[in-house]
PDB file of C-alpha atoms in Angstrom:
ATOM      1  CA  UNK A   1      -6.488 -23.624   9.933  1.00  0.00           C
ATOM      2  CA  UNK A   2      -6.587 -21.808   6.627  1.00  0.00           C
ATOM      3  CA  UNK A   3      -3.994 -22.595   3.955  1.00  0.00           C
ATOM      4  CA  UNK A   4      -3.365 -20.891   0.646  1.00  0.00           C
ATOM      5  CA  UNK A   5      -1.678 -22.154  -2.504  1.00  0.00           C
ATOM      6  CA  UNK A   6      -0.762 -20.184  -5.594  1.00  0.00           C
ATOM      7  CA  UNK A   7      -0.816 -21.683  -9.076  1.00  0.00           C
ATOM      8  CA  UNK A   8      -0.070 -20.426 -12.567  1.00  0.00           C
ATOM      9  CA  UNK A   9       2.646 -20.151 -15.191  1.00  0.00           C
ATOM     10  CA  UNK A  10       6.177 -19.504 -14.016  1.00  0.00           C
ATOM     11  CA  UNK A  11       7.165 -17.794 -17.254  1.00  0.00           C
ATOM     12  CA  UNK A  12       5.307 -14.993 -19.024  1.00  0.00           C
ATOM     13  CA  UNK A  13       6.369 -13.101 -22.147  1.00  0.00           C
ATOM     14  CA  UNK A  14       6.765  -9.317 -22.087  1.00  0.00           C
ATOM     15  CA  UNK A  15       3.549  -7.416 -22.961  1.00  0.00           C
ATOM     16  CA  UNK A  16       1.393 -10.454 -22.120  1.00  0.00           C
ATOM     17  CA  UNK A  17      -0.872 -11.047 -19.116  1.00  0.00           C
ATOM     18  CA  UNK A  18       0.251 -12.720 -15.920  1.00  0.00           C
ATOM     19  CA  UNK A  19      -2.531 -14.885 -14.486  1.00  0.00           C
ATOM     20  CA  UNK A  20      -2.412 -16.506 -11.054  1.00  0.00           C
ATOM     21  CA  UNK A  21      -4.962 -18.330  -8.930  1.00  0.00           C
ATOM     22  CA  UNK A  22      -4.983 -18.880  -5.196  1.00  0.00           C
ATOM     23  CA  UNK A  23      -6.775 -21.850  -3.679  1.00  0.00           C
ATOM     24  CA  UNK A  24      -7.995 -21.455  -0.126  1.00  0.00           C
ATOM     25  CA  UNK A  25      -8.555 -24.415   2.148  1.00  0.00           C
ATOM     26  CA  UNK A  26      -9.495 -24.949   5.757  1.00  0.00           C
ATOM     27  CA  UNK A  27     -11.769 -22.004   6.469  1.00  0.00           C
ATOM     28  CA  UNK A  28     -14.507 -19.806   5.094  1.00  0.00           C
ATOM     29  CA  UNK A  29     -13.550 -16.817   2.941  1.00  0.00           C
ATOM     30  CA  UNK A  30     -16.100 -14.576   4.633  1.00  0.00           C
ATOM     31  CA  UNK A  31     -15.032 -11.498   6.549  1.00  0.00           C
ATOM     32  CA  UNK A  32     -11.545 -11.123   5.143  1.00  0.00           C
ATOM     33  CA  UNK A  33      -9.640  -9.440   2.356  1.00  0.00           C
ATOM     34  CA  UNK A  34      -7.803 -11.717  -0.071  1.00  0.00           C
ATOM     35  CA  UNK A  35      -4.540 -10.206  -1.162  1.00  0.00           C
ATOM     36  CA  UNK A  36      -1.714 -10.468  -3.618  1.00  0.00           C
ATOM     37  CA  UNK A  37       1.758  -9.361  -2.566  1.00  0.00           C
ATOM     38  CA  UNK A  38       4.955  -9.722  -4.546  1.00  0.00           C
ATOM     39  CA  UNK A  39       8.623  -9.717  -3.633  1.00  0.00           C
ATOM     40  CA  UNK A  40      11.595  -8.922  -5.801  1.00  0.00           C
ATOM     41  CA  UNK A  41      15.207  -8.060  -4.981  1.00  0.00           C
ATOM     42  CA  UNK A  42      14.779  -4.599  -6.432  1.00  0.00           C
ATOM     43  CA  UNK A  43      11.486  -3.531  -4.868  1.00  0.00           C
ATOM     44  CA  UNK A  44      11.270  -5.712  -1.778  1.00  0.00           C
ATOM     45  CA  UNK A  45       7.765  -6.587  -0.587  1.00  0.00           C
ATOM     46  CA  UNK A  46       5.095  -4.798  -2.603  1.00  0.00           C
ATOM     47  CA  UNK A  47       1.364  -5.014  -1.966  1.00  0.00           C
ATOM     48  CA  UNK A  48      -0.469  -5.446  -5.269  1.00  0.00           C
ATOM     49  CA  UNK A  49      -4.184  -5.585  -4.487  1.00  0.00           C
ATOM     50  CA  UNK A  50      -6.951  -7.213  -2.510  1.00  0.00           C
ATOM     51  CA  UNK A  51     -10.504  -8.343  -3.037  1.00  0.00           C
ATOM     52  CA  UNK A  52     -12.900  -8.566  -0.134  1.00  0.00           C
ATOM     53  CA  UNK A  53     -15.213 -11.483   0.479  1.00  0.00           C
ATOM     54  CA  UNK A  54     -18.048  -9.229  -0.715  1.00  0.00           C
ATOM     55  CA  UNK A  55     -16.191  -8.432  -3.950  1.00  0.00           C
ATOM     56  CA  UNK A  56     -14.894  -4.922  -3.350  1.00  0.00           C
ATOM     57  CA  UNK A  57     -11.342  -4.320  -4.501  1.00  0.00           C
ATOM     58  CA  UNK A  58      -8.394  -2.013  -3.986  1.00  0.00           C
ATOM     59  CA  UNK A  59      -5.066  -2.007  -5.745  1.00  0.00           C
ATOM     60  CA  UNK A  60      -1.703  -0.297  -5.661  1.00  0.00           C
ATOM     61  CA  UNK A  61      -1.866   2.766  -7.888  1.00  0.00           C
ATOM     62  CA  UNK A  62       1.765   2.217  -8.878  1.00  0.00           C
ATOM     63  CA  UNK A  63       0.573  -0.627 -11.097  1.00  0.00           C
ATOM     64  CA  UNK A  64      -1.281   1.927 -13.206  1.00  0.00           C
ATOM     65  CA  UNK A  65      -4.556   0.057 -13.563  1.00  0.00           C
ATOM     66  CA  UNK A  66      -3.036  -3.138 -14.977  1.00  0.00           C
ATOM     67  CA  UNK A  67      -4.628  -5.285 -12.261  1.00  0.00           C
ATOM     68  CA  UNK A  68      -7.851  -7.290 -12.341  1.00  0.00           C
ATOM     69  CA  UNK A  69      -9.009  -9.423  -9.416  1.00  0.00           C
ATOM     70  CA  UNK A  70     -11.754 -11.991  -9.201  1.00  0.00           C
ATOM     71  CA  UNK A  71     -13.221 -14.148  -6.477  1.00  0.00           C
ATOM     72  CA  UNK A  72     -15.117 -17.434  -6.556  1.00  0.00           C
ATOM     73  CA  UNK A  73     -16.230 -18.281  -3.036  1.00  0.00           C
ATOM     74  CA  UNK A  74     -17.942 -21.500  -4.143  1.00  0.00           C
ATOM     75  CA  UNK A  75     -14.606 -22.813  -5.382  1.00  0.00           C
ATOM     76  CA  UNK A  76     -12.717 -21.042  -2.596  1.00  0.00           C
ATOM     77  CA  UNK A  77     -10.445 -19.366  -5.110  1.00  0.00           C
ATOM     78  CA  UNK A  78      -9.355 -15.871  -6.003  1.00  0.00           C
ATOM     79  CA  UNK A  79      -7.326 -14.763  -8.989  1.00  0.00           C
ATOM     80  CA  UNK A  80      -4.982 -12.055 -10.212  1.00  0.00           C
ATOM     81  CA  UNK A  81      -4.457 -10.796 -13.739  1.00  0.00           C
ATOM     82  CA  UNK A  82      -1.649  -8.341 -14.410  1.00  0.00           C
ATOM     83  CA  UNK A  83      -1.622  -6.979 -17.951  1.00  0.00           C
ATOM     84  CA  UNK A  84       1.217  -5.709 -20.118  1.00  0.00           C
ATOM     85  CA  UNK A  85       3.980  -7.193 -18.020  1.00  0.00           C
ATOM     86  CA  UNK A  86       7.624  -6.213 -18.294  1.00  0.00           C
ATOM     87  CA  UNK A  87      10.802  -7.560 -16.761  1.00  0.00           C
ATOM     88  CA  UNK A  88      10.096  -5.317 -13.758  1.00  0.00           C
ATOM     89  CA  UNK A  89       7.152  -7.578 -12.905  1.00  0.00           C
ATOM     90  CA  UNK A  90       9.447 -10.553 -12.330  1.00  0.00           C
ATOM     91  CA  UNK A  91       8.974 -11.524  -8.689  1.00  0.00           C
ATOM     92  CA  UNK A  92       7.763 -14.116  -6.238  1.00  0.00           C
ATOM     93  CA  UNK A  93       4.012 -13.659  -6.022  1.00  0.00           C
ATOM     94  CA  UNK A  94       2.231 -14.482  -2.777  1.00  0.00           C
ATOM     95  CA  UNK A  95      -1.453 -14.805  -2.105  1.00  0.00           C
ATOM     96  CA  UNK A  96      -2.504 -14.111   1.450  1.00  0.00           C
ATOM     97  CA  UNK A  97      -5.390 -13.433   3.776  1.00  0.00           C
ATOM     98  CA  UNK A  98      -5.660  -9.933   5.179  1.00  0.00           C
ATOM     99  CA  UNK A  99      -7.547  -9.216   8.349  1.00  0.00           C
ATOM    100  CA  UNK A 100      -9.810  -6.124   8.215  1.00  0.00           C
ATOM    101  CA  UNK A 101      -7.335  -4.589  10.674  1.00  0.00           C
ATOM    102  CA  UNK A 102      -4.697  -4.840   7.970  1.00  0.00           C
ATOM    103  CA  UNK A 103      -2.319  -7.544   9.094  1.00  0.00           C
ATOM    104  CA  UNK A 104      -1.598 -10.375   6.718  1.00  0.00           C
ATOM    105  CA  UNK A 105      -1.734 -14.005   7.780  1.00  0.00           C
ATOM    106  CA  UNK A 106      -1.362 -16.626   6.530  1.00  0.00           C
ATOM    107  CA  UNK A 107       0.556 -16.381   3.293  1.00  0.00           C
ATOM    108  CA  UNK A 108       0.826 -18.915   0.502  1.00  0.00           C
ATOM    109  CA  UNK A 109       4.193 -20.449  -0.245  1.00  0.00           C
ATOM    110  CA  UNK A 110       4.725 -18.092  -3.165  1.00  0.00           C
ATOM    111  CA  UNK A 111       5.274 -18.662  -6.858  1.00  0.00           C
ATOM    112  CA  UNK A 112       8.171 -17.292  -8.873  1.00  0.00           C
ATOM    113  CA  UNK A 113       7.006 -15.609 -12.064  1.00  0.00           C
ATOM    114  CA  UNK A 114       9.642 -14.594 -14.573  1.00  0.00           C
ATOM    115  CA  UNK A 115       8.883 -12.191 -17.407  1.00  0.00           C
ATOM    116  CA  UNK A 116      11.106 -13.033 -20.342  1.00  0.00           C
ATOM    117  CA  UNK A 117      10.863 -13.762 -24.041  1.00  0.00           C
TER     118      UNK A 117
ATOM    119  CA  UNK B   1       7.261   5.579   3.552  1.00  0.00           C
ATOM    120  CA  UNK B   2       8.596   3.076   6.083  1.00  0.00           C
ATOM    121  CA  UNK B   3      12.302   3.515   6.744  1.00  0.00           C
ATOM    122  CA  UNK B   4      13.670   0.435   8.438  1.00  0.00           C
ATOM    123  CA  UNK B   5      17.024   0.211  10.167  1.00  0.00           C
ATOM    124  CA  UNK B   6      19.509  -1.279  10.316  1.00  0.00           C
ATOM    125  CA  UNK B   7      19.453  -3.150   7.004  1.00  0.00           C
ATOM    126  CA  UNK B   8      21.449  -5.907   8.657  1.00  0.00           C
ATOM    127  CA  UNK B   9      22.986  -6.746  11.991  1.00  0.00           C
ATOM    128  CA  UNK B  10      25.155  -9.444  13.502  1.00  0.00           C
ATOM    129  CA  UNK B  11      24.302 -10.809  16.925  1.00  0.00           C
ATOM    130  CA  UNK B  12      25.023 -13.756  19.191  1.00  0.00           C
ATOM    131  CA  UNK B  13      22.693 -16.255  20.792  1.00  0.00           C
ATOM    132  CA  UNK B  14      21.207 -14.662  23.887  1.00  0.00           C
ATOM    133  CA  UNK B  15      21.675 -11.078  22.698  1.00  0.00           C
ATOM    134  CA  UNK B  16      18.917  -8.497  22.800  1.00  0.00           C
ATOM    135  CA  UNK B  17      18.142  -7.220  19.321  1.00  0.00           C
ATOM    136  CA  UNK B  18      16.214  -4.132  18.289  1.00  0.00           C
ATOM    137  CA  UNK B  19      14.921  -3.206  14.840  1.00  0.00           C
ATOM    138  CA  UNK B  20      13.399   0.175  14.102  1.00  0.00           C
ATOM    139  CA  UNK B  21      10.901   1.484  11.563  1.00  0.00           C
ATOM    140  CA  UNK B  22      10.154   5.129  11.035  1.00  0.00           C
ATOM    141  CA  UNK B  23       7.245   6.553   9.103  1.00  0.00           C
ATOM    142  CA  UNK B  24       7.298   9.902   7.337  1.00  0.00           C
ATOM    143  CA  UNK B  25       3.954  10.793   8.916  1.00  0.00           C
ATOM    144  CA  UNK B  26       1.780   9.779  11.868  1.00  0.00           C
ATOM    145  CA  UNK B  27       0.396   6.285  11.355  1.00  0.00           C
ATOM    146  CA  UNK B  28      -1.043   5.795  14.839  1.00  0.00           C
ATOM    147  CA  UNK B  29      -0.451   2.130  15.784  1.00  0.00           C
ATOM    148  CA  UNK B  30      -1.025   0.618  12.345  1.00  0.00           C
ATOM    149  CA  UNK B  31       2.250  -1.269  12.213  1.00  0.00           C
ATOM    150  CA  UNK B  32       2.812  -4.997  11.848  1.00  0.00           C
ATOM    151  CA  UNK B  33       6.012  -7.039  11.933  1.00  0.00           C
ATOM    152  CA  UNK B  34       6.912 -10.161   9.931  1.00  0.00           C
ATOM    153  CA  UNK B  35       9.730 -12.701   9.979  1.00  0.00           C
ATOM    154  CA  UNK B  36      10.996 -14.344   6.816  1.00  0.00           C
ATOM    155  CA  UNK B  37      13.487 -17.181   6.463  1.00  0.00           C
ATOM    156  CA  UNK B  38      15.117 -18.058   3.129  1.00  0.00           C
ATOM    157  CA  UNK B  39      12.759 -19.675   0.654  1.00  0.00           C
ATOM    158  CA  UNK B  40       9.701 -19.168   2.862  1.00  0.00           C
ATOM    159  CA  UNK B  41       6.852 -16.705   2.956  1.00  0.00           C
ATOM    160  CA  UNK B  42       6.796 -13.980   5.593  1.00  0.00           C
ATOM    161  CA  UNK B  43       5.207 -14.945   8.890  1.00  0.00           C
ATOM    162  CA  UNK B  44       3.248 -12.517  11.062  1.00  0.00           C
ATOM    163  CA  UNK B  45       4.872 -11.875  14.441  1.00  0.00           C
ATOM    164  CA  UNK B  46       3.211  -8.756  15.823  1.00  0.00           C
ATOM    165  CA  UNK B  47       0.209  -6.684  14.774  1.00  0.00           C
ATOM    166  CA  UNK B  48      -1.142  -3.316  15.826  1.00  0.00           C
ATOM    167  CA  UNK B  49       2.335  -2.320  17.042  1.00  0.00           C
ATOM    168  CA  UNK B  50       2.463  -4.552  20.085  1.00  0.00           C
ATOM    169  CA  UNK B  51       0.029  -7.486  19.933  1.00  0.00           C
ATOM    170  CA  UNK B  52       1.788 -10.817  19.700  1.00  0.00           C
ATOM    171  CA  UNK B  53       0.337 -13.187  17.106  1.00  0.00           C
ATOM    172  CA  UNK B  54      -0.836 -16.505  18.536  1.00  0.00           C
ATOM    173  CA  UNK B  55       2.022 -18.964  18.871  1.00  0.00           C
ATOM    174  CA  UNK B  56       4.817 -16.396  18.659  1.00  0.00           C
ATOM    175  CA  UNK B  57       7.326 -16.655  21.528  1.00  0.00           C
ATOM    176  CA  UNK B  58       7.137 -14.003  24.210  1.00  0.00           C
ATOM    177  CA  UNK B  59      10.755 -12.975  23.615  1.00  0.00           C
ATOM    178  CA  UNK B  60       9.385 -10.953  20.698  1.00  0.00           C
ATOM    179  CA  UNK B  61       7.835  -7.601  21.495  1.00  0.00           C
ATOM    180  CA  UNK B  62       6.804  -4.451  19.688  1.00  0.00           C
ATOM    181  CA  UNK B  63       6.402  -0.863  20.756  1.00  0.00           C
ATOM    182  CA  UNK B  64       5.949   2.650  19.450  1.00  0.00           C
ATOM    183  CA  UNK B  65       3.305   5.014  18.190  1.00  0.00           C
ATOM    184  CA  UNK B  66       2.932   7.818  15.703  1.00  0.00           C
ATOM    185  CA  UNK B  67       6.065   7.685  13.592  1.00  0.00           C
ATOM    186  CA  UNK B  68       8.592   5.489  15.424  1.00  0.00           C
ATOM    187  CA  UNK B  69       8.227   1.766  15.986  1.00  0.00           C
ATOM    188  CA  UNK B  70      10.439  -0.959  17.379  1.00  0.00           C
ATOM    189  CA  UNK B  71      10.635  -4.728  17.212  1.00  0.00           C
ATOM    190  CA  UNK B  72      12.684  -6.294  19.992  1.00  0.00           C
ATOM    191  CA  UNK B  73      13.920  -9.811  20.586  1.00  0.00           C
ATOM    192  CA  UNK B  74      14.880 -10.169  24.233  1.00  0.00           C
ATOM    193  CA  UNK B  75      17.182 -13.160  23.943  1.00  0.00           C
ATOM    194  CA  UNK B  76      18.103 -14.218  20.419  1.00  0.00           C
ATOM    195  CA  UNK B  77      17.609 -17.920  19.651  1.00  0.00           C
ATOM    196  CA  UNK B  78      19.049 -19.933  16.738  1.00  0.00           C
ATOM    197  CA  UNK B  79      15.676 -20.009  14.965  1.00  0.00           C
ATOM    198  CA  UNK B  80      15.477 -16.191  15.053  1.00  0.00           C
ATOM    199  CA  UNK B  81      18.174 -15.671  12.433  1.00  0.00           C
ATOM    200  CA  UNK B  82      16.013 -14.345   9.627  1.00  0.00           C
ATOM    201  CA  UNK B  83      14.915 -11.161   7.909  1.00  0.00           C
ATOM    202  CA  UNK B  84      12.353  -8.946   9.636  1.00  0.00           C
ATOM    203  CA  UNK B  85       9.958  -6.530   7.930  1.00  0.00           C
ATOM    204  CA  UNK B  86       7.672  -3.822   9.229  1.00  0.00           C
ATOM    205  CA  UNK B  87       4.416  -2.950   7.447  1.00  0.00           C
ATOM    206  CA  UNK B  88       2.148   0.077   7.726  1.00  0.00           C
ATOM    207  CA  UNK B  89      -1.555  -0.345   7.096  1.00  0.00           C
ATOM    208  CA  UNK B  90      -2.654   3.173   8.056  1.00  0.00           C
ATOM    209  CA  UNK B  91      -3.029   4.324   4.492  1.00  0.00           C
ATOM    210  CA  UNK B  92      -3.322   2.733   1.074  1.00  0.00           C
ATOM    211  CA  UNK B  93      -1.221   1.400  -0.427  1.00  0.00           C
ATOM    212  CA  UNK B  94       0.040  -0.505   2.558  1.00  0.00           C
ATOM    213  CA  UNK B  95       3.814  -0.528   2.447  1.00  0.00           C
ATOM    214  CA  UNK B  96       6.642  -2.584   3.868  1.00  0.00           C
ATOM    215  CA  UNK B  97      10.060  -1.654   5.149  1.00  0.00           C
ATOM    216  CA  UNK B  98      13.076  -2.907   3.205  1.00  0.00           C
ATOM    217  CA  UNK B  99      13.920  -5.482   5.847  1.00  0.00           C
ATOM    218  CA  UNK B 100      16.534  -6.159   8.510  1.00  0.00           C
ATOM    219  CA  UNK B 101      18.616  -9.279   8.133  1.00  0.00           C
ATOM    220  CA  UNK B 102      19.686 -10.709  11.487  1.00  0.00           C
ATOM    221  CA  UNK B 103      22.831 -12.788  11.096  1.00  0.00           C
ATOM    222  CA  UNK B 104      24.943 -14.875  13.401  1.00  0.00           C
ATOM    223  CA  UNK B 105      28.021 -13.140  14.816  1.00  0.00           C
TER     224      UNK B 105
END
């Protein structure tokens, strides 16, 4: 049974880059999309981006190109970088596995990232 | 894009509960439903409008097509008090409803 765990700093300064990593255990990464989703009181659940097991990516255009994803299947990890953060990027960030049909399961436990000086 | 209603509801154990999501355009059957309890990540309940995820109790069901979708709980149990979200995956970006919080009456 696949499990995911986010890691990274819980506090990021405005204008800096938010960097998170997701470790995948229990199953191969092949055949799925590996996603980042965030949740904040103001915006609710917001899909950020995904990277496929073959390396193709897609991201939410609302983030205006601030997103970079990477994948390391040998380490069973994928990562998110979000540049030029503001207070509006404060949220719980989840990594998750997305089936090609679009549904998301399972999710990591989530990590709260606060943007503040 | 996904308008979910109601935003909250109060119900008793054993009640039938219905949550609705409406899309602004036809999204076929590309709707999924999630349950979230406080402090936890969302959990997939139903995908492709009506397919129950493995391990999810049969009191949960989903229906709809096109623009109108429904999540139903046939007989509310104590562990069902949570927030429920719909998700559309017909077009990118995938989007979620704002959630329905099911509370104890």
